[in-house]
Coordinates of C-alpha atoms in Angstrom, one line a residue:
Q119 CA 0.0 0.2 0.2
Y120 CA 2.8 2.6 0.3
S121 CA 4.6 1.9 -3.0
L122 CA 0.8 2.7 -4.5
D123 CA -0.1 5.5 -2.3
V124 CA 3.7 7.3 -2.7
G125 CA 3.8 6.0 -6.5
D126 CA 0.5 7.9 -7.6
A127 CA 1.7 11.3 -5.1
V128 CA 5.1 11.1 -7.2
N129 CA 3.0 10.5 -10.5
N130 CA 0.9 13.0 -10.1
A131 CA 3.8 15.3 -9.2
L132 CA 6.1 14.5 -12.1
R133 CA 3.1 14.6 -14.6
E134 CA 2.8 18.6 -13.3
A135 CA 6.4 18.9 -13.7
Q136 CA 6.2 17.8 -17.2
R137 CA 3.5 19.7 -18.4
G138 CA 4.6 23.1 -16.7
L139 CA 8.4 23.1 -16.4
N140 CA 10.9 22.2 -19.0
L141 CA 13.2 20.0 -17.2
A142 CA 17.1 19.4 -17.9
S143 CA 16.4 15.7 -16.4
G144 CA 13.3 15.0 -18.2
A145 CA 14.2 11.6 -19.1
G146 CA 15.1 11.0 -15.5
I147 CA 11.8 11.8 -14.1
A148 CA 10.3 10.0 -17.4
K149 CA 12.3 6.9 -16.4
A150 CA 11.0 7.4 -12.3
V151 CA 7.2 7.3 -13.7
S152 CA 7.8 4.1 -15.7
D153 CA 9.6 2.5 -12.9
F154 CA 6.7 3.4 -10.9
A155 CA 4.5 2.0 -13.1
E156 CA 5.9 -1.3 -13.8
Y157 CA 6.6 -2.0 -10.2
K158 CA 3.0 -1.6 -9.3
Q159 CA 1.8 -4.0 -12.1
K160 CA 4.6 -6.4 -10.6
C161 CA 3.3 -6.1 -7.1
A162 CA -0.2 -7.1 -8.3
L163 CA 1.5 -10.3 -9.9
E164 CA 3.4 -11.4 -7.7
A165 CA 2.0 -11.1 -4.0
S166 CA 5.1 -12.6 -2.5
Q167 CA 7.2 -9.9 -3.1
P168 CA 5.5 -7.5 -0.6
P169 CA 6.9 -3.3 -0.8
L170 CA 9.3 -2.9 1.3
K171 CA 9.4 0.9 2.9
P172 CA 13.0 2.5 2.5
P173 CA 14.6 3.0 6.2
E174 CA 13.5 6.4 7.6
A175 CA 17.5 7.4 8.0
L176 CA 17.8 7.0 4.0
L177 CA 14.7 9.2 3.1
V178 CA 16.1 12.1 5.5
A179 CA 19.8 11.2 4.2
L180 CA 18.2 11.7 0.4
H181 CA 16.7 15.3 1.2
P182 CA 18.1 17.8 -0.9
A183 CA 18.3 19.9 2.4
R184 CA 21.2 17.6 2.8
G185 CA 23.1 19.3 0.1
L186 CA 23.8 16.2 -1.9
P187 CA 25.7 17.1 -5.1
P188 CA 23.9 15.6 -8.6
Q189 CA 27.4 13.6 -9.4
A190 CA 27.0 11.8 -6.0
S191 CA 23.4 11.5 -6.8
S192 CA 23.3 9.8 -10.1
T193 CA 26.4 7.6 -8.6
L194 CA 24.6 6.4 -6.0
L195 CA 21.2 5.7 -7.6
T196 CA 23.7 3.4 -9.9
I197 CA 24.7 1.7 -6.8
A198 CA 21.3 1.1 -5.6
R199 CA 20.1 -0.3 -8.7
N200 CA 22.9 -2.7 -9.3
A201 CA 22.2 -4.0 -5.5
A202 CA 18.3 -4.2 -6.4
S203 CA 18.7 -5.6 -9.9
S204 CA 21.5 -8.6 -9.0
D205 CA 22.4 -10.8 -6.3
D206 CA 26.1 -10.8 -7.4
D207 CA 28.2 -10.2 -4.5
K208 CA 30.4 -8.0 -6.6
F209 CA 27.7 -5.1 -6.5
R210 CA 27.8 -5.5 -3.0
R211 CA 31.4 -4.2 -2.4
L212 CA 33.0 -0.6 -2.9
K213 CA 36.5 0.2 -2.8
G214 CA 37.7 3.2 -1.3
S215 CA 40.7 3.2 -3.5
N216 CA 38.7 3.2 -6.5
K217 CA 39.2 6.5 -7.8
A218 CA 35.3 7.1 -9.2
I219 CA 34.1 6.0 -6.1
Q220 CA 36.4 8.5 -4.0
E221 CA 35.7 11.0 -6.1
R222 CA 31.6 10.6 -6.6
V223 CA 30.8 9.3 -3.5
L224 CA 33.2 9.1 -0.6
S225 CA 34.3 12.8 -0.6
H226 CA 31.3 13.9 -0.2
E227 CA 30.0 13.4 3.7
A228 CA 26.4 13.8 2.9
A229 CA 26.7 10.9 0.2
V230 CA 28.6 8.6 2.8
G231 CA 25.7 9.2 5.2
V232 CA 23.4 8.0 2.4
L233 CA 25.6 4.8 2.0
R234 CA 25.4 4.0 5.7
A235 CA 21.6 4.5 6.2
M236 CA 21.3 2.0 3.0
G237 CA 23.1 -0.2 5.4
W238 CA 26.4 -0.3 4.0
D239 CA 29.3 -1.3 6.4
E240 CA 32.6 0.3 5.9
A241 CA 36.0 -1.5 6.9
P242 CA 39.0 1.0 6.8
G243 CA 42.1 -0.6 4.8
A244 CA 40.3 -3.6 4.1
D245 CA 39.9 -3.0 0.3
G246 CA 43.4 -4.2 -0.4
A247 CA 44.6 -0.6 -1.7
G248 CA 44.7 0.5 1.5
G249 CA 41.5 2.4 1.3
T250 CA 38.2 1.4 2.7
L251 CA 35.9 -1.6 2.2
W252 CA 32.6 -0.9 1.9
T253 CA 30.3 -3.9 1.8
L254 CA 26.1 -4.4 1.7
P255 CA 25.1 -7.5 3.9
A256 CA 23.1 -10.1 2.3
S257 CA 21.0 -9.6 4.6
V258 CA 19.8 -6.1 3.6
R259 CA 17.2 -5.9 0.8
V260 CA 17.5 -3.0 -1.7
S261 CA 13.7 -2.6 -3.1
P262 CA 12.3 -0.9 -5.9
E263 CA 11.0 1.7 -3.5
T264 CA 14.4 2.3 -2.0
V265 CA 15.6 2.9 -5.5
A266 CA 12.7 5.2 -6.5
A267 CA 14.1 7.1 -3.5
F268 CA 17.1 7.8 -5.3
D269 CA 14.8 8.9 -8.7
M270 CA 12.7 10.9 -6.5
N271 CA 15.8 12.9 -4.8
I272 CA 17.5 13.6 -8.2
A273 CA 14.1 14.9 -9.6
Y274 CA 13.1 17.0 -6.9
A275 CA 17.0 18.6 -6.7
A276 CA 16.5 19.2 -10.5
I277 CA 12.8 20.9 -10.1
F278 CA 14.3 23.2 -7.1
G279 CA 17.8 23.1 -7.4
G280 CA 17.9 26.1 -9.7
R281 CA 18.4 24.1 -12.8
V282 CA 14.8 24.5 -14.0
Q283 CA 13.2 27.3 -16.1
Q284 CA 9.4 28.6 -15.7
A285 CA 7.9 27.9 -19.5
P286 CA 6.0 30.6 -20.4
R287 CA 2.5 30.9 -19.3
R288 CA -0.4 30.5 -22.0
A289 CA -4.0 31.8 -21.4
G290 CA -6.6 30.0 -20.9
P291 CA -7.2 26.4 -19.2
A292 CA -4.3 23.6 -18.9
A293 CA -3.4 22.1 -21.7
G294 CA -2.7 18.2 -21.2
G295 CA 0.7 16.9 -22.4
A296 CA 4.4 17.3 -22.1
S297 CA 4.5 19.9 -24.6
G298 CA 1.5 22.0 -22.4
G299 CA 2.6 25.3 -21.0
A300 CA -0.2 25.3 -18.2
T301 CA 0.1 27.7 -14.8
I302 CA 1.4 25.5 -12.5
S303 CA 1.2 25.1 -8.6
A304 CA 4.9 24.6 -8.1
A305 CA 4.0 24.7 -4.0
A306 CA 1.6 21.9 -4.8
L307 CA 4.6 20.1 -6.5
Q308 CA 6.9 20.5 -3.7
A309 CA 4.6 19.1 -0.9
A310 CA 3.5 16.1 -2.9
L311 CA 7.4 15.5 -3.8
A312 CA 8.5 16.0 -0.1
G313 CA 5.7 14.1 1.2
A314 CA 6.9 11.3 -0.8
M315 CA 10.4 11.4 0.3
A316 CA 9.1 10.8 3.9
G317 CA 6.9 8.3 2.8
V318 CA 3.8 10.1 2.6
A319 CA 1.5 10.6 0.2
Q320 CA -0.1 13.9 -0.5
P321 CA -1.7 13.9 -3.4
Q322 CA -4.2 16.6 -4.4
G323 CA -6.8 15.3 -6.2
G324 CA -5.2 12.6 -7.4
S325 CA -6.0 8.5 -7.4
N326 CA -4.3 5.8 -5.8
S327 CA -5.7 3.8 -8.9
G328 CA -2.6 2.8 -11.5
G329 CA -2.1 5.1 -14.4
G330 CA -4.3 8.1 -15.6
A331 CA -4.2 9.8 -12.3
A332 CA -5.7 13.0 -12.0
A333 CA -3.1 15.8 -11.9
P334 CA -3.1 18.4 -8.8
A335 CA -5.5 20.8 -9.2
P336 CA -3.5 24.1 -10.8
M337 CA -3.0 27.3 -8.8
A338 CA -2.6 30.6 -10.1
L339 CA 0.6 32.2 -9.4
D340 CA -0.4 35.8 -11.0
G341 CA 0.3 38.6 -8.3
E342 CA 3.3 36.8 -7.1
D343 CA 6.5 38.2 -8.2
D344 CA 9.8 36.0 -8.2
A345 CA 11.0 37.0 -5.2
A346 CA 8.2 36.4 -3.5
L347 CA 8.1 33.2 -4.9
A348 CA 11.2 31.9 -4.5
A349 CA 11.0 33.0 -0.7
R350 CA 7.9 30.9 -0.1
L351 CA 8.9 27.6 -2.2
Q352 CA 12.1 28.2 -0.1
A353 CA 9.9 28.2 3.2
E354 CA 8.1 25.3 2.2
E355 CA 10.9 23.1 1.6
D356 CA 12.8 24.1 4.4
A357 CA 9.6 23.6 6.5
A358 CA 9.3 20.2 4.5
A359 CA 12.9 19.0 5.6
A360 CA 12.6 20.4 8.8
A361 CA 9.7 18.0 9.7
T362 CA 11.4 15.3 7.9
V363 CA 14.3 15.0 10.2
Q364 CA 11.8 15.7 12.8
R365 CA 10.3 12.3 12.5
A366 CA 13.5 10.3 11.9
D367 CA 14.6 11.8 14.9
A368 CA 11.6 10.9 17.0
Q369 CA 11.9 7.5 15.1
Q370 CA 15.0 7.0 16.1
Q371 CA 14.3 7.9 19.9
Q372 CA 11.6 5.2 19.9
Q373 CA 13.6 2.6 18.7
S374 CA 16.4 3.3 21.3
S375 CA 13.8 3.3 24.1
A376 CA 12.2 0.1 22.7
A377 CA 15.7 -1.3 22.7
S378 CA 16.4 -0.2 26.2
M379 CA 13.0 -1.6 27.3
K380 CA 13.5 -5.0 25.7
A381 CA 16.9 -5.2 27.3
R382 CA 15.3 -4.6 30.5
L383 CA 13.0 -7.0 30.2
E384 CA 15.7 -10.2 29.6
S385 CA 17.2 -8.8 32.2
A386 CA 14.5 -9.4 34.9
Q387 CA 13.5 -12.4 33.2
A388 CA 16.8 -13.7 33.4
H389 CA 17.1 -12.7 37.1
V390 CA 14.3 -14.9 38.3
A391 CA 16.6 -17.8 38.1
A392 CA 18.3 -16.7 41.4
F393 CA 15.2 -17.2 43.5
H394 CA 15.1 -20.8 42.5
D395 CA 19.2 -21.4 43.2
E396 CA 19.3 -24.3 45.2
A397 CA 22.3 -22.6 47.6
N398 CA 20.1 -19.6 47.9
I399 CA 17.1 -21.4 49.0
T400 CA 19.2 -23.3 51.5
R401 CA 20.4 -20.4 53.2
A402 CA 16.8 -18.1 53.0
L403 CA 15.6 -21.2 54.9
S404 CA 18.2 -20.9 57.7
A405 CA 17.3 -17.1 57.8
C406 CA 13.8 -17.7 58.5
P407 CA 12.2 -18.6 62.0
L408 CA 9.9 -20.6 60.1
E409 CA 8.6 -22.7 63.1
R410 CA 7.5 -19.5 65.0
L411 CA 6.0 -18.0 62.2
Q412 CA 4.0 -21.3 61.2
A413 CA 2.6 -20.8 65.0
E414 CA 1.5 -17.5 64.5
A415 CA -0.2 -18.2 61.2
A416 CA -2.3 -21.0 63.0
S417 CA -3.4 -18.5 65.6
V418 CA -4.9 -16.7 63.0
E419 CA -5.8 -19.6 60.6
A420 CA -6.2 -22.9 62.5
T421 CA -7.4 -24.4 59.7
E422 CA -4.9 -26.1 57.4
G423 CA -4.9 -25.8 53.8
P424 CA -5.1 -22.7 51.5
A425 CA -6.7 -20.5 53.6
Q426 CA -3.5 -21.1 56.4
R427 CA -0.4 -20.3 53.6
D428 CA -2.4 -16.8 53.4
A429 CA -2.5 -16.4 57.0
L430 CA 1.7 -17.7 56.9
L431 CA 2.0 -15.2 53.9
A432 CA 0.7 -12.1 56.0
T433 CA 3.0 -13.6 59.2
V434 CA 6.2 -13.5 57.2
T435 CA 5.5 -10.1 55.5
K436 CA 5.3 -9.0 59.0
W437 CA 8.4 -10.3 60.4
F438 CA 10.6 -9.5 57.1
K439 CA 9.1 -5.6 57.7
H440 CA 9.7 -5.4 61.2
E441 CA 12.4 -8.2 62.2
F442 CA 14.4 -9.0 59.4
F443 CA 15.2 -6.1 56.6
T444 CA 15.9 -2.8 57.2
W445 CA 15.0 0.7 55.4
F446 CA 18.6 2.3 54.1
E447 CA 18.4 6.0 55.2
P448 CA 22.0 7.9 54.1
P449 CA 24.0 8.8 56.8
K450 CA 24.0 12.1 58.6
G451 CA 26.9 13.8 59.9
T452 CA 27.3 14.9 63.8
D453 CA 25.5 18.0 63.3
G454 CA 22.4 16.0 62.0
Q455 CA 22.7 17.5 58.2
P456 CA 23.2 14.7 55.5
L457 CA 26.3 13.5 54.1
Q458 CA 27.6 15.0 51.2
A459 CA 26.5 12.4 48.7
S460 CA 28.3 10.9 45.0
S461 CA 28.6 7.5 43.3
D462 CA 31.4 5.5 42.9
E463 CA 32.1 2.1 40.7
P464 CA 31.8 -0.8 42.6
T465 CA 34.6 -3.0 43.5
A466 CA 35.6 -6.6 41.9
E467 CA 33.7 -7.5 45.1
E468 CA 30.8 -5.5 45.1
R469 CA 30.5 -6.5 41.3
K470 CA 30.3 -10.0 42.3
H471 CA 27.0 -9.6 43.9
G472 CA 25.2 -7.8 41.7
A473 CA 26.7 -4.2 42.7
Q474 CA 26.3 -1.8 39.0
R475 CA 26.5 0.8 41.2
V476 CA 27.7 2.3 44.6
E477 CA 26.2 5.4 46.6
V478 CA 29.1 6.9 48.7
Y479 CA 28.1 9.5 51.6
T480 CA 31.5 11.4 52.7
A481 CA 31.7 13.2 56.1
A482 CA 33.9 16.4 56.6
D483 CA 36.7 14.5 57.9
G484 CA 36.5 12.5 54.9
T485 CA 35.4 9.3 56.0
A486 CA 33.5 7.6 53.4
H487 CA 30.5 5.8 53.7
R488 CA 29.8 3.2 50.8
F489 CA 25.8 1.5 50.2
P490 CA 26.4 -1.1 46.9
R491 CA 23.2 -1.7 45.4
F492 CA 23.3 -5.6 45.4
N493 CA 21.2 -7.4 42.9
D494 CA 22.5 -10.7 44.7
P495 CA 19.1 -11.8 46.8
S496 CA 21.6 -14.4 48.7
K497 CA 24.1 -11.6 49.3
L498 CA 20.7 -9.5 50.3
L499 CA 20.5 -12.2 53.5
D500 CA 23.6 -11.2 54.7
T501 CA 23.0 -7.4 54.5
R502 CA 19.2 -7.2 55.4
V503 CA 19.3 -3.2 54.4
G504 CA 18.2 -1.9 50.9
R505 CA 15.5 0.4 49.2
C506 CA 12.5 -1.1 47.8
G507 CA 14.7 -2.7 45.2
E508 CA 16.4 -4.9 47.4
W509 CA 13.4 -5.3 49.6
A510 CA 11.5 -7.0 47.2
N511 CA 14.7 -9.0 45.6
C512 CA 15.3 -10.2 49.0
F513 CA 11.4 -10.8 49.7
A514 CA 11.1 -13.3 47.0
L515 CA 13.4 -15.2 47.4
V516 CA 12.1 -15.8 51.1
C517 CA 8.9 -16.3 49.7
T518 CA 10.2 -18.9 47.3
A519 CA 12.1 -20.6 49.4
L520 CA 8.8 -21.3 51.6
G521 CA 7.0 -23.0 49.0
F522 CA 5.1 -19.9 47.9
E523 CA 5.0 -19.3 43.7
A524 CA 6.1 -15.8 43.5
R525 CA 6.6 -13.2 41.0
H526 CA 8.8 -10.0 40.8
V527 CA 7.1 -6.8 40.0
I528 CA 8.8 -3.9 38.3
D529 CA 7.1 -0.6 38.0
W530 CA 8.4 1.7 35.4
T531 CA 7.9 4.5 37.7
D532 CA 10.2 3.3 40.1
H533 CA 8.9 0.8 42.4
V534 CA 9.2 -3.1 43.2
W535 CA 7.1 -5.2 44.8
V536 CA 6.1 -9.1 44.6
E537 CA 3.3 -10.9 43.9
V538 CA 1.8 -14.4 45.3
W539 CA -0.2 -17.1 43.9
S540 CA -3.1 -17.4 46.2
A541 CA -4.6 -21.0 46.0
H542 CA -7.2 -20.0 48.4
R543 CA -8.5 -16.8 46.2
G544 CA -7.5 -18.3 43.0
R545 CA -5.6 -15.6 41.6
W546 CA -2.2 -13.7 42.2
V547 CA -2.0 -11.4 45.0
H548 CA 0.3 -8.3 45.8
V549 CA 2.5 -7.9 48.2
D550 CA 4.7 -5.2 49.3
P551 CA 7.1 -5.8 52.4
C552 CA 8.2 -2.6 52.4
E553 CA 4.8 -1.6 53.2
N554 CA 3.8 -4.7 55.3
A555 CA 0.6 -4.4 52.6
I556 CA -0.9 -7.3 50.8
D557 CA -4.1 -7.3 48.4
T558 CA -4.1 -3.3 47.9
P559 CA -3.3 -2.9 44.3
L560 CA -4.0 0.5 44.3
L561 CA -2.1 1.7 47.3
Y562 CA 0.3 3.3 44.7
E563 CA -2.0 5.1 42.4
Q564 CA -4.5 5.9 44.7
G565 CA -2.8 6.3 48.0
W566 CA 0.6 7.4 46.8
G567 CA -0.4 9.7 43.9
K568 CA 1.9 7.7 41.5
R569 CA 0.9 7.6 37.8
L570 CA 1.6 4.2 36.8
S571 CA 2.7 3.1 33.1
Y572 CA 3.8 -0.1 33.3
C573 CA 3.8 -2.7 35.5
I574 CA 5.6 -5.9 34.6
A575 CA 5.8 -9.2 36.8
F576 CA 8.6 -12.0 36.0
S577 CA 8.9 -15.5 36.9
R578 CA 10.0 -18.7 36.3
A579 CA 6.8 -19.5 34.5
G580 CA 7.4 -16.3 32.4
A581 CA 6.8 -12.4 31.9
A582 CA 3.1 -10.9 32.4
D583 CA 2.0 -7.3 31.9
V584 CA 0.2 -6.7 35.7
T585 CA -0.7 -2.6 35.1
R586 CA -4.3 -3.0 35.1
R587 CA -4.1 -4.8 38.3
Y588 CA -2.6 -1.8 39.8
T589 CA -4.7 1.2 38.1
R590 CA -8.4 2.5 38.7
P591 CA -11.3 0.8 36.9
G592 CA -11.8 3.3 33.8
T593 CA -8.5 4.7 33.4
W594 CA -6.8 3.0 30.9
E595 CA -7.9 4.6 28.1
G596 CA -8.8 8.2 27.3
P597 CA -7.2 11.6 27.1
D598 CA -5.3 11.3 29.9
G599 CA -5.6 7.5 30.5
V600 CA -2.9 5.0 31.3
L601 CA -1.8 4.5 27.4
T602 CA -1.2 7.9 26.8
R603 CA 2.2 7.2 29.2
R604 CA 3.0 3.8 28.0
K605 CA 5.3 5.2 24.7
A606 CA 8.1 3.1 25.0
L607 CA 7.4 0.6 22.6
P608 CA 3.8 -0.1 20.7
E609 CA 1.8 -2.2 22.3
P610 CA 1.8 -5.5 20.1
I611 CA 5.7 -5.4 20.2
L612 CA 5.7 -5.3 23.8
K613 CA 2.6 -8.1 23.9
G614 CA 5.2 -10.3 21.3
L615 CA 8.2 -9.6 23.7
L616 CA 6.6 -10.9 26.9
T617 CA 5.2 -13.9 25.2
G618 CA 8.5 -14.8 23.8
L619 CA 9.9 -14.6 27.3
T620 CA 7.3 -16.5 28.5
N621 CA 7.2 -19.4 25.7
K622 CA 11.0 -19.6 26.2
A623 CA 10.9 -19.6 29.9
R624 CA 8.2 -22.8 29.6
G625 CA 9.6 -24.8 27.6
A626 CA 11.7 -25.5 30.9
V627 CA 9.0 -25.7 33.1
E628 CA 8.8 -29.1 35.1
G629 CA 5.6 -31.4 34.6
G630 CA 5.6 -31.0 30.4
A631 CA 2.9 -29.9 28.3
A632 CA 0.3 -30.5 31.1
A633 CA 1.9 -28.0 33.4
V634 CA 2.5 -26.1 30.6
E635 CA -1.6 -26.3 29.8
A636 CA -2.4 -25.6 33.7
L637 CA 0.0 -22.4 33.5
E638 CA -2.0 -21.1 29.9
A639 CA -5.7 -21.8 32.1
R640 CA -4.3 -19.5 34.6
D641 CA -3.1 -16.7 32.3
V642 CA -6.4 -16.8 30.3
A643 CA -8.0 -16.5 33.9
E644 CA -6.1 -13.7 34.7
Q645 CA -6.4 -11.6 31.7
Q646 CA -10.4 -11.8 32.4
E647 CA -9.5 -11.1 35.9
L648 CA -7.6 -7.9 35.0
A649 CA -10.1 -7.0 31.8
A650 CA -12.6 -7.0 34.4
R651 CA -11.1 -4.5 37.2
Q652 CA -10.9 -2.1 34.3
A653 CA -14.8 -2.4 33.6
G654 CA -15.4 -2.6 37.0
T655 CA -16.5 0.3 39.7
F656 CA -14.2 2.1 42.3
D657 CA -14.1 0.6 45.4
A658 CA -14.6 3.0 48.0
A659 CA -12.1 0.8 50.7
Q660 CA -8.9 1.6 48.4
S661 CA -9.9 5.2 49.2
A662 CA -8.6 4.9 52.8
L663 CA -5.3 3.7 51.1
G664 CA -2.7 6.2 52.7
G665 CA 0.7 7.6 51.4
R666 CA 4.3 5.8 51.2
I667 CA 5.3 4.7 54.8
T668 CA 9.3 3.8 54.3
G669 CA 11.9 6.2 53.9
S670 CA 12.2 9.5 55.5
V671 CA 9.5 12.4 55.3
E672 CA 11.9 14.4 52.8
W673 CA 12.6 11.7 50.9
R674 CA 8.9 10.3 50.6
A675 CA 8.1 14.3 49.8
A676 CA 10.6 14.6 47.0
R677 CA 9.2 11.6 45.4
G678 CA 5.7 12.9 45.8
E679 CA 4.7 10.0 47.2
L680 CA 3.3 10.9 50.9
G681 CA -0.5 10.9 49.2
D682 CA -3.2 13.1 51.0
Q683 CA -1.7 12.4 54.2
G684 CA 1.8 14.7 53.0
A685 CA 0.6 17.9 54.6
T686 CA -0.4 16.3 58.0
E687 CA 2.7 13.9 58.3
A688 CA 5.6 16.5 57.0
A689 CA 4.7 18.1 60.2
A690 CA 4.9 15.3 62.4
T691 CA 8.1 12.9 63.5
D692 CA 9.2 10.0 60.9
D693 CA 7.9 7.2 63.2
D694 CA 6.4 4.1 61.8
P695 CA 2.9 5.0 60.7
A696 CA 0.2 2.5 60.8
P697 CA 0.2 -0.3 57.5
P698 CA -2.1 -0.4 55.1
P699 CA -5.5 -2.5 55.5
A700 CA -4.6 -6.1 56.6
F701 CA -4.8 -9.1 54.5
D702 CA -8.4 -10.0 54.4
F703 CA -9.0 -14.0 55.0
E704 CA -12.4 -14.4 54.9

């Protein structure tokens, strides 16, 4: 569809040019029209060769605003045509020591940019004569659309590069044919060509049917002198070039964001293996006063079974919060003021336990306090200190060691918690050890005032997007909905990445096909639950959720996580406030 749309836009524009302008490169333009017509017919006959849009970076590199010399344009067109028409390797190799290639292409920065945008790789000093060897990988397909992009560049430069003269005007209606002298809309022509260069068809009065498309409606130029016309055309060209570059920059930024998110997803999925490491599990069990915790759970729920397991989860969470783990507060000096903060590279020993960065707090006497951000849950069983990342990391290991099925949940707005499968409730349950909070998923949005975007859960059984569990009903879509904040990559791509991670993880699940089928059934039930949450009504009980309770008031206020209680709490002491509502076992 791209090829047909852009082809018609260019055909209309070029016909208009031939009707009203004398072109030095008329033969080249005629060939561009012919190439498009031939390719449209080929597309209709060979469905196995779908149109391939030229890379946006190539369209930007070819734009006349880049200053590509005409001789370089024609040479690059020949290079592109050769690569498109033959599989011979000799057409995918360029020697920098070749005088013609050096003078016509490699000596011009804009032309070198075009080669790189096409996908050519360079190897300095590798062409056998001391020059750079350029190769086009076999995986790069040079499509007819790409070749047409070069044709458009040459035609565009011919029309707007000062090598074209307007034909004498003639009174009366436009006359068809190449010999006609009708008054034309140069602005409309430029807009159509600029749109085509950017991959957007903008024909005026044109048609998407092959051949015989109506030309753009003429626009009278009477009353506009040559200087005004030139100024207007230059302004329009500058605007078109700026829009093209802006689109390319936006696409590059999105590609970078998508690559970053993909790497983060893969890293988080790989990390869950640490929760199932036998040595780590043994160490976690030795750190838990299991008999005492089981007795406390039995006093809450006497009946053995799924309900008692939920009671044990609540008991373990409370123990972890109030007895086992400690929230890290930056140290202060003898005067009560915060020490000077900086960062440092981790030592070899710190890096061995997953630390990728170290916070350093330096006192007036030069004494430095290091806080490595360990990512090894086993190491955290020793240090027992950290912020939410360390808390959730270590807590996920403890839950796994105690036989709970746990998921590590990462919130892209900077928080981490855990979900635990409750057989009693038949669903995943939110657990935040930092807050001693269980099954209060709206805590962050309703209580803390966060504006969530992505909440992704990772387990040995795969990765899942659970954002809808943590957002208020009816807030997914709309002008200020959650979807407006999910800009890292398109939703179908995110779904595909998560599906790929899940399929890979389930290939190693114990229990074979039956276990995988059970997990898939659970997935379906969870998606139905999340859809129902968004379609439901807001639970008034959730409105009582307060702001964050861990960390100093100053730190929480700086993060905007005090919630509605902020003004009151900021004036009070930083004692441990009452936790969010306890787990309802009924």
